[in-house]
Every structure is written in structure tokens, then in C-alpha cells.
mmCIF file of C-alpha atoms and ligand atoms in Angstrom:
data_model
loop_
_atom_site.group_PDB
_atom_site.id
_atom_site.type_symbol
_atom_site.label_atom_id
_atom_site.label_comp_id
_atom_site.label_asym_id
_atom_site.label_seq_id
_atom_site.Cartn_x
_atom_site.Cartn_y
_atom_site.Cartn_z
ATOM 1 C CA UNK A 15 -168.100 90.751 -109.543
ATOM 2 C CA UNK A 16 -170.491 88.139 -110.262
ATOM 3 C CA UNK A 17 -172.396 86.954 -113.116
ATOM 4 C CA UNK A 18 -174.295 89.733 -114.825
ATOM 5 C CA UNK A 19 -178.392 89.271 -114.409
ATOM 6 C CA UNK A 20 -180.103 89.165 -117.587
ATOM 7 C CA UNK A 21 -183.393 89.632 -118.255
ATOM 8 C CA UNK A 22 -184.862 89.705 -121.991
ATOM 9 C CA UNK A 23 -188.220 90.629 -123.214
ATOM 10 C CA UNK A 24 -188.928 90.113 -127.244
ATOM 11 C CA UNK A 25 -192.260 90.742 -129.128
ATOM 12 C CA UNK A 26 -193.699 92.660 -131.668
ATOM 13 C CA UNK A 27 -193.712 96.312 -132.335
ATOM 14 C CA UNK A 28 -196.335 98.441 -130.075
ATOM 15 C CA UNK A 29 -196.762 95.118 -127.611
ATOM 16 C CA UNK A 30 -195.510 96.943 -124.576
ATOM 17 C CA UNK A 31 -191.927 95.227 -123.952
ATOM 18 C CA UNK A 32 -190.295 98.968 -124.121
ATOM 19 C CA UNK A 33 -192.335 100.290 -121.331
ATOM 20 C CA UNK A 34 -192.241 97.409 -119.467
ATOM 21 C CA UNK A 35 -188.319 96.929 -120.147
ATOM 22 C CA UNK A 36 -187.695 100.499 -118.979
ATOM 23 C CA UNK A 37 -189.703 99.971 -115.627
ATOM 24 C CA UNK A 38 -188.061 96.723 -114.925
ATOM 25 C CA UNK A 39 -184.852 98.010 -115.236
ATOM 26 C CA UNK A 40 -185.381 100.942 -112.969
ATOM 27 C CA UNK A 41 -187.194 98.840 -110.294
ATOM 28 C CA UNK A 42 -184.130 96.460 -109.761
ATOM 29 C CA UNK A 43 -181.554 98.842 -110.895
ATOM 30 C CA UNK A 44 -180.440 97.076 -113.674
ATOM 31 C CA UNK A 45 -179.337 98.537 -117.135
ATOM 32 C CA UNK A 46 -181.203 99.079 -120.061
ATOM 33 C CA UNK A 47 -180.691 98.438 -123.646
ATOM 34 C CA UNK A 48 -183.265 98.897 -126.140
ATOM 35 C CA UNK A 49 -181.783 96.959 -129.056
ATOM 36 C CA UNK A 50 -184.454 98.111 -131.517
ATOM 37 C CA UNK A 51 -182.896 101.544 -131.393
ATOM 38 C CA UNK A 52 -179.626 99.776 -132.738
ATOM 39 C CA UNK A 53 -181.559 98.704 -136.237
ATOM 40 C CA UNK A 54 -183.142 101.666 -136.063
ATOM 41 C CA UNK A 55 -180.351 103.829 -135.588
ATOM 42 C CA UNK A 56 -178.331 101.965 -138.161
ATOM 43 C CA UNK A 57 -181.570 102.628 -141.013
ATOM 44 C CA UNK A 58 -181.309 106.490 -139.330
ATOM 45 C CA UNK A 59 -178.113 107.204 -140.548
ATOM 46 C CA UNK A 60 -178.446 105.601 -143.680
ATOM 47 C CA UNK A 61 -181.502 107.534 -144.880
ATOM 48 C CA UNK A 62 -179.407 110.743 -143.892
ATOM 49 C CA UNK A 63 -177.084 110.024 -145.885
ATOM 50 C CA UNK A 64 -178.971 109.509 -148.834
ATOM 51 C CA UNK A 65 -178.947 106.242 -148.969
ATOM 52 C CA UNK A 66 -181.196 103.368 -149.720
ATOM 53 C CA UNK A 67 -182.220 101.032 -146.602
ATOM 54 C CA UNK A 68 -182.071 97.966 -149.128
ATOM 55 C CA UNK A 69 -178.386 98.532 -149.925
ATOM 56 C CA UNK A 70 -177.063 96.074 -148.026
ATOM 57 C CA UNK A 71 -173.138 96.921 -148.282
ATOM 58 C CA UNK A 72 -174.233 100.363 -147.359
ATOM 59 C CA UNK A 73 -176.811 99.056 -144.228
ATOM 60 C CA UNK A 74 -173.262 96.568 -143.185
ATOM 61 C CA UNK A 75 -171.000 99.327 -143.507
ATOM 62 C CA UNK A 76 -173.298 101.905 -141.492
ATOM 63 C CA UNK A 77 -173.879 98.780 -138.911
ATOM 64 C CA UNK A 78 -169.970 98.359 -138.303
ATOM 65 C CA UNK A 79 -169.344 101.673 -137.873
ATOM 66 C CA UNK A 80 -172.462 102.304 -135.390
ATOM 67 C CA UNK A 81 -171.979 103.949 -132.060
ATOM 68 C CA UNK A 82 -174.586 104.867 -129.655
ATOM 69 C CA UNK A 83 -173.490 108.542 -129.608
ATOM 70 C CA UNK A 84 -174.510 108.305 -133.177
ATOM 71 C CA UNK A 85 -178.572 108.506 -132.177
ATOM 72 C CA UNK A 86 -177.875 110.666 -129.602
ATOM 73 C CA UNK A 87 -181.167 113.163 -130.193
ATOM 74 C CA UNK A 88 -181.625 111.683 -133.843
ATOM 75 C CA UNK A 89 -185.592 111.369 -134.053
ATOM 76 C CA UNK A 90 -185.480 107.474 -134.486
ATOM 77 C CA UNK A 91 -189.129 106.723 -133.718
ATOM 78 C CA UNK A 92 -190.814 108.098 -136.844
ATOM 79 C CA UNK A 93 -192.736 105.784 -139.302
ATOM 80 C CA UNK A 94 -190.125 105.610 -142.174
ATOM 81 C CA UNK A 95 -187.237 105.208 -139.453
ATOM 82 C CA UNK A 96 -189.417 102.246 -138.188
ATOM 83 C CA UNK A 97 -189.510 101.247 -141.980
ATOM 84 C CA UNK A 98 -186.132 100.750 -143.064
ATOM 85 C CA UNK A 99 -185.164 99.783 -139.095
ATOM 86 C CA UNK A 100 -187.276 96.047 -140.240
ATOM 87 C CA UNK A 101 -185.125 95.785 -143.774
ATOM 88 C CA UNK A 102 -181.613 96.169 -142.753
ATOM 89 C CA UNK A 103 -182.751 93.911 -139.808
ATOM 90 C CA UNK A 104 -183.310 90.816 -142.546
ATOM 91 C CA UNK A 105 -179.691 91.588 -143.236
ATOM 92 C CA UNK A 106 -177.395 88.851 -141.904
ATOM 93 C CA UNK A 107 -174.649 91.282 -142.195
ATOM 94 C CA UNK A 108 -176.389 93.634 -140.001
ATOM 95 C CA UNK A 109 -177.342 91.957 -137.483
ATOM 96 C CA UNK A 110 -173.723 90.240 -136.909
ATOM 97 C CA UNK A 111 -172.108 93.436 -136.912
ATOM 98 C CA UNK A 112 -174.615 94.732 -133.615
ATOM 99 C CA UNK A 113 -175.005 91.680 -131.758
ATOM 100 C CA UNK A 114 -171.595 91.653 -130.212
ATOM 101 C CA UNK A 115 -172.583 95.036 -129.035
ATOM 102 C CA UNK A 116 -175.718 93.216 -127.307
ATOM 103 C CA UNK A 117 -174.088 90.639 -126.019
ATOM 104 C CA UNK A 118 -171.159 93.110 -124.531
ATOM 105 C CA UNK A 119 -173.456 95.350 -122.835
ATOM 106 C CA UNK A 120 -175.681 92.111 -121.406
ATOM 107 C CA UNK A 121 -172.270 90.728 -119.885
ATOM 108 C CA UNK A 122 -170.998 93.909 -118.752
ATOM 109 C CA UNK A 123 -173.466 96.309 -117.685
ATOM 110 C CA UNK A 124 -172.648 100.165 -117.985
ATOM 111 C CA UNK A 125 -172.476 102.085 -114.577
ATOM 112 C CA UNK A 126 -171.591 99.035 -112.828
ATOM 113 C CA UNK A 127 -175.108 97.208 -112.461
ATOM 114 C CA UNK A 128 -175.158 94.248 -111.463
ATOM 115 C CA UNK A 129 -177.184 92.949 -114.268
ATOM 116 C CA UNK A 130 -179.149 94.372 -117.683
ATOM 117 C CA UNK A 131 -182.368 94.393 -119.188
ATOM 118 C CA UNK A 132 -182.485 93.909 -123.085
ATOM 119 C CA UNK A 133 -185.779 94.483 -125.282
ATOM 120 C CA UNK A 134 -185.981 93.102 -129.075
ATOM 121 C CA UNK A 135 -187.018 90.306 -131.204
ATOM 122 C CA UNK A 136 -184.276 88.099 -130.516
ATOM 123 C CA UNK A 137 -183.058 88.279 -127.325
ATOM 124 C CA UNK A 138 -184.128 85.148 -125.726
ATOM 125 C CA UNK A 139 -183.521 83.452 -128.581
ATOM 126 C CA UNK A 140 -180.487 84.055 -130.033
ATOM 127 C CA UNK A 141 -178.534 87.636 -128.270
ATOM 128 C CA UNK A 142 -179.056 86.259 -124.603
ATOM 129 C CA UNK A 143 -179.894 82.783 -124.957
ATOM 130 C CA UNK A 144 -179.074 81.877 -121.449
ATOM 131 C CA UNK A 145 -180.630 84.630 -119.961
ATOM 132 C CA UNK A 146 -182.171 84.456 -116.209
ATOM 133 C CA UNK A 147 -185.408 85.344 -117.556
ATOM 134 C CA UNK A 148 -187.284 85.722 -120.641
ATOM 135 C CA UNK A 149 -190.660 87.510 -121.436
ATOM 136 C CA UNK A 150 -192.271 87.534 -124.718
ATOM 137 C CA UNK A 151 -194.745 90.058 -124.388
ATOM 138 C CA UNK A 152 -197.787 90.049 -127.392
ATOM 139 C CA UNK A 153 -200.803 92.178 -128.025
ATOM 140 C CA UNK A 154 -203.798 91.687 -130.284
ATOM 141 C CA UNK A 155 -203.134 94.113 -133.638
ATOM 142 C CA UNK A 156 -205.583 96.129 -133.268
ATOM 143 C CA UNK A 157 -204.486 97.427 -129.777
ATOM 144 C CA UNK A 158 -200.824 97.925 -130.806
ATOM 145 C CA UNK A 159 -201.911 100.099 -133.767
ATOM 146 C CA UNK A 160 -203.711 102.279 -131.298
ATOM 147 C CA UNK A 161 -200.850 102.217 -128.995
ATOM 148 C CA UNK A 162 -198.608 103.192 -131.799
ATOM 149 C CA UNK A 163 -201.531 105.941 -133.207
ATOM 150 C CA UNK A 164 -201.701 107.418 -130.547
ATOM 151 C CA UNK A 165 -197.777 107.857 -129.779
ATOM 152 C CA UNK A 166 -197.233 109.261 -133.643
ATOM 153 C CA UNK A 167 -200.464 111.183 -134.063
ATOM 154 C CA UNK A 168 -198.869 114.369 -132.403
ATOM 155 C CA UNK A 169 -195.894 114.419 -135.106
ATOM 156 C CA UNK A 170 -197.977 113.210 -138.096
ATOM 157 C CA UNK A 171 -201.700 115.236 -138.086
ATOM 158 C CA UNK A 172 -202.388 113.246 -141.205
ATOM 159 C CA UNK A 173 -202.030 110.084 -139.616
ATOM 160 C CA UNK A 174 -204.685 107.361 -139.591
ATOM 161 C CA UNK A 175 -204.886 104.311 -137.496
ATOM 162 C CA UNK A 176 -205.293 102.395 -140.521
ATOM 163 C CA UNK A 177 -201.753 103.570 -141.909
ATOM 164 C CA UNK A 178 -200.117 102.207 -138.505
ATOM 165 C CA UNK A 179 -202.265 99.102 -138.288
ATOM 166 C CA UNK A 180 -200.029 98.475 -141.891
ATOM 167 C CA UNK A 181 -197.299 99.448 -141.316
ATOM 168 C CA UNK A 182 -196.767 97.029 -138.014
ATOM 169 C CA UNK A 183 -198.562 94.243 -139.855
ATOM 170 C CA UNK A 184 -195.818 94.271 -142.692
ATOM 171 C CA UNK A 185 -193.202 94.997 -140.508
ATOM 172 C CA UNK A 186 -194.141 91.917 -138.172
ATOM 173 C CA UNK A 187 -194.721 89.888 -140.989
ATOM 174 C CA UNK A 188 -190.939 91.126 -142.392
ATOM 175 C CA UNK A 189 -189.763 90.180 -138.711
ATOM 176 C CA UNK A 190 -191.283 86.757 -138.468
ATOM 177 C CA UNK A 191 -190.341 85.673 -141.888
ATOM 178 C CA UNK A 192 -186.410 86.460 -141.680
ATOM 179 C CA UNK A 193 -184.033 83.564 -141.938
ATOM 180 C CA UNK A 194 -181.775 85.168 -139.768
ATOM 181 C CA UNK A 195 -182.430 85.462 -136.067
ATOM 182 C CA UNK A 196 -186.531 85.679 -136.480
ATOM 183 C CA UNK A 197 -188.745 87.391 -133.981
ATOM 184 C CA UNK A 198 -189.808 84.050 -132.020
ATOM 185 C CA UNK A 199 -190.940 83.090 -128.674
ATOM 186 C CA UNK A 200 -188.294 81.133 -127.087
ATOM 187 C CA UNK A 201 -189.222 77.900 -125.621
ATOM 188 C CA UNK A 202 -188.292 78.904 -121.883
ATOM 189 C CA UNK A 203 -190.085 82.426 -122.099
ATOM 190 C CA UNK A 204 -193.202 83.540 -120.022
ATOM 191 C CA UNK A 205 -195.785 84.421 -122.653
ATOM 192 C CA UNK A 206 -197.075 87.927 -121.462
ATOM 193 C CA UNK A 207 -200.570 88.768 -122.872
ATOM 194 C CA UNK A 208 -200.558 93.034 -122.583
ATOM 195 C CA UNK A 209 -203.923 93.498 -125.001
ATOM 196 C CA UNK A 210 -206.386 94.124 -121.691
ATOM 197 C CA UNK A 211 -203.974 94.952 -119.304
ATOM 198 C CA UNK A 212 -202.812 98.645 -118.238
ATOM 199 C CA UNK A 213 -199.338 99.209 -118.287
ATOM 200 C CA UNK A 214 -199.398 99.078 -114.198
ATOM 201 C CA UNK A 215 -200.843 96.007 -114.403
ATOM 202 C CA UNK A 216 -198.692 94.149 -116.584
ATOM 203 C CA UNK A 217 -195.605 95.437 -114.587
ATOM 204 C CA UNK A 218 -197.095 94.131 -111.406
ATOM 205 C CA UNK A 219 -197.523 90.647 -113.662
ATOM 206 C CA UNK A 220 -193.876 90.654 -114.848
ATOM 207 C CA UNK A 221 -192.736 91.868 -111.178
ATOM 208 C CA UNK A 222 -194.171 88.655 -109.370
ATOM 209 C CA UNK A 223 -192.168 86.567 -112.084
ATOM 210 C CA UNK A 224 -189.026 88.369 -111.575
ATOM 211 C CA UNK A 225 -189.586 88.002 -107.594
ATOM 212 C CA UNK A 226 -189.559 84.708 -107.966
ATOM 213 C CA UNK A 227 -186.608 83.905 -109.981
ATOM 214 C CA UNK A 228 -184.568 86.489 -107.296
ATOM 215 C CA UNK A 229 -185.847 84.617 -104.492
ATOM 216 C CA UNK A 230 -185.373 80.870 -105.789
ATOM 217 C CA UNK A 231 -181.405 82.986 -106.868
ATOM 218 C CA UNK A 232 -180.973 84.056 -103.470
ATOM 219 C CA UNK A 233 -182.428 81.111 -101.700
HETATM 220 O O1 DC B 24 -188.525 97.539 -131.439
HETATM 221 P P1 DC B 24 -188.437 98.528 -132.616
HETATM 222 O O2 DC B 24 -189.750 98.776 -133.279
HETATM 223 O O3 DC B 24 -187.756 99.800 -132.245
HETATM 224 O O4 DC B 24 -187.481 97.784 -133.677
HETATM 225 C C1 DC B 24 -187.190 98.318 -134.955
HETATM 226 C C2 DC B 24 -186.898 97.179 -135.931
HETATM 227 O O5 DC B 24 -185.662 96.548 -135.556
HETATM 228 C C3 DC B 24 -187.952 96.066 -135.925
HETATM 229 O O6 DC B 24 -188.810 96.152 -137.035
HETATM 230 C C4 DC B 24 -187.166 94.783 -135.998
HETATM 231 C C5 DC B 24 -185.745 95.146 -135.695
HETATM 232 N N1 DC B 24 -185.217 94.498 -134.486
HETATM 233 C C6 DC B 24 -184.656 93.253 -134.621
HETATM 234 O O7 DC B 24 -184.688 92.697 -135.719
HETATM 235 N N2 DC B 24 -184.061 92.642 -133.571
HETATM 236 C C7 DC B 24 -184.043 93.230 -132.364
HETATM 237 N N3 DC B 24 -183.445 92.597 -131.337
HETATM 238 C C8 DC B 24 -184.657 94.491 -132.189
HETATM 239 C C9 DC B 24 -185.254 95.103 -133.274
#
């Protein structure tokens, strides 16, 4: 079997990189990893057990010992998951401890794809750094927080837009700031702008790009 084909897609929370990760992957029947569910799943089992997020020889031991299985049907995406998912991802121990899991899946695909699709802050930079192709995929803050709003308001009655424009400004900030493995654009990524486009639309955008990198592959 060949080399696996990677693509990567990093950005902040809420900026569309899931959706358009999960749409990718199905469109050139590739695997999927979303490697925010790893951080999140890791903060996930700590809370359960009664732990605090900022322990960080509980957050590494909970990290070495994760297993996708783990999450299986956990509720992952609530606020205070989100939370604690951003402060044992500062954690150099952490984030060791998961990425050979990235890079493992990236190289060998589950279910015999030829090739995977991974969605973080990372990714390009540091997880997959020679991937085939790299999106970083933005939004202004004020859209994400409705994005996000919108997603939780269901769950949470008592939610305001307000608390979720907060919470994803502190948890980009948190992201950005890390020493370790920052949320960054890297250098060779195509910047994708999401604020005014529909979802459709900003699949079609990242479709022509992929297009092109599979025909200059195959030519
Ligand atoms: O994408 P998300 O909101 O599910 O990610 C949850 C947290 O995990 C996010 O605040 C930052 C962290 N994360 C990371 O540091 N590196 C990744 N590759 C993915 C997520």
C-alpha cells in the first residue's frame, strides 16, 4: 500500500474545520479523526473522576491511559468539557502522550483508507507536518459564538451568546498562548475565511483545492 494521504485542517473553536473535516473525509473516502475529542476526552474522564483538570499528573496519567472506546457516548461537547479540554491541552505531558496516537492513525488509516483527514490546532504544524494539504480555517468571533450558541442552546436553556462568545475567547487565547504545540497557521496552509460563507459553500472552496492537489498527484 502506498503512502497514506493526509489532509489537516487547524483553527479555532466554532470556525467550521469539524464540519468541513467530516465532509471531506466522506467525499474522498478518507478517515476521520477529530483530535479535539482526544483533549477533550482526556478532561472528560478526569472531571468524572473527581478530579481537577489542572492536576497535571492526574491530566498525564488519564492521557496515557486514553482509548477511544473510552468517549464512546460520553457527552464531550458541553461547555465545562470544552473548558478543561483547553487546560490539559497546555500540558506538555498531555499532549506527548496523544500525539503518537495522531500520528498512528494519520499513517495508518482505520478500515483500510487510503488516506485520513485530521482536524485540531496543530496538525499542520506539528502532528502532520508533512501533510498533502493543510487548511486553516478562521471565522470572525462573533460568528463562531453564534455557531457555538446555537449548537449548546438546546442542552443549556440558560445559555447566552455572551457566555459562549467568553468562553471561546479565553479558550483561544489559552490555545494561542501555549508554549507547547500552539494553535498556529502553518506557513504552507490555505487560509480558509468561513465567517460569510455557508457550510456548502466553503466545502465547494476546500473541494477545488483538494482537486487540485489529486490531479497535480495523479498527473
Ligand atoms: O476542537 P475542540 O474544541 O473540540 O478542542 C478542544 C480543546 O482541545 C481545544 O480548546 C484545544 C485542544 N486541542 C489541541 O490543543 N490540539 C488539537 N490538535 C485539538 C484540540
Amino acid at each position: 500500500m502506498g503512502k497514506s494521504f493526509v489532509i489537516a485542517l487547524d483553527g479555532p473553536a466554532a470556525s467550521g474545520k469539524g464540519t468541513l473535516a467530516q465532509l471531506l473525509a466522506r467525499e474522498y473516502d478518507l478517515a476521520y479523526l477529530d483530535t479535539g475529542s482526544l483533549y477533550r476526552g482526556v478532561a472528560y474522564a478526569l472531571l468524572a473522576a473527581g478530579k481537577d483538570p489542572a492536576d497535571e499528573e492526574a491530566a498525564a496519567e488519564a492521557a496515557a491511559n486514553f482509548s477511544l472506546d473510552q468517549i464512546e457516548g460520553a457527552d464531550i461537547r458541553t461547555r465545562e468539557v470544552g473548558a478543561a479540554a483547553s487546560k490539559v491541552a497546555a500540558m506538555p505531558r498531555v499532549r506527548k502522550a496523544l500525539l503518537d496516537f495522531q500520528r498512528r492513525f494519520a499513517a495508518n488509516p482505520p478500515g483500510g483508507k487510503r488516506g485520513a483527514v485530521l482536524d485540531g490546532r496543530d496538525i499542520g504544524t506539528v502532528v502532520c507536518p508533512d501533510a498533502d494539504l493543510k487548511f486553516f480555517v478562521v471565522a470572525s468571533p462573533e460568528v463562531r459564538a453564534r455557531r457555538r450558541f446555537l449548537e449548546l442552546k438546546a442542552q443549556k436553556p440558560d445559555l447566552t451568546e455572551a457566555d459562549v462568545y467568553q468562553d471561546l475567547a479565553e479558550r483561544d487565547a489559552r490555545d494561542a498562548a501555549r508554549a507547547d504545540a500552539p494553535m498556529a497557521q502553518a506557513a504552507d496552509a490555505e487560509l480558509l475565511d468561513t465567517t460569510r460563507l455557508t457550510i456548502e459553500a466553503a466545502f465547494a472552496a476546500a473541494r477545488r483545492v483538494v482537486d487540485g492537489v489529486f490531479r497535480r498527484c495523479e498527473g
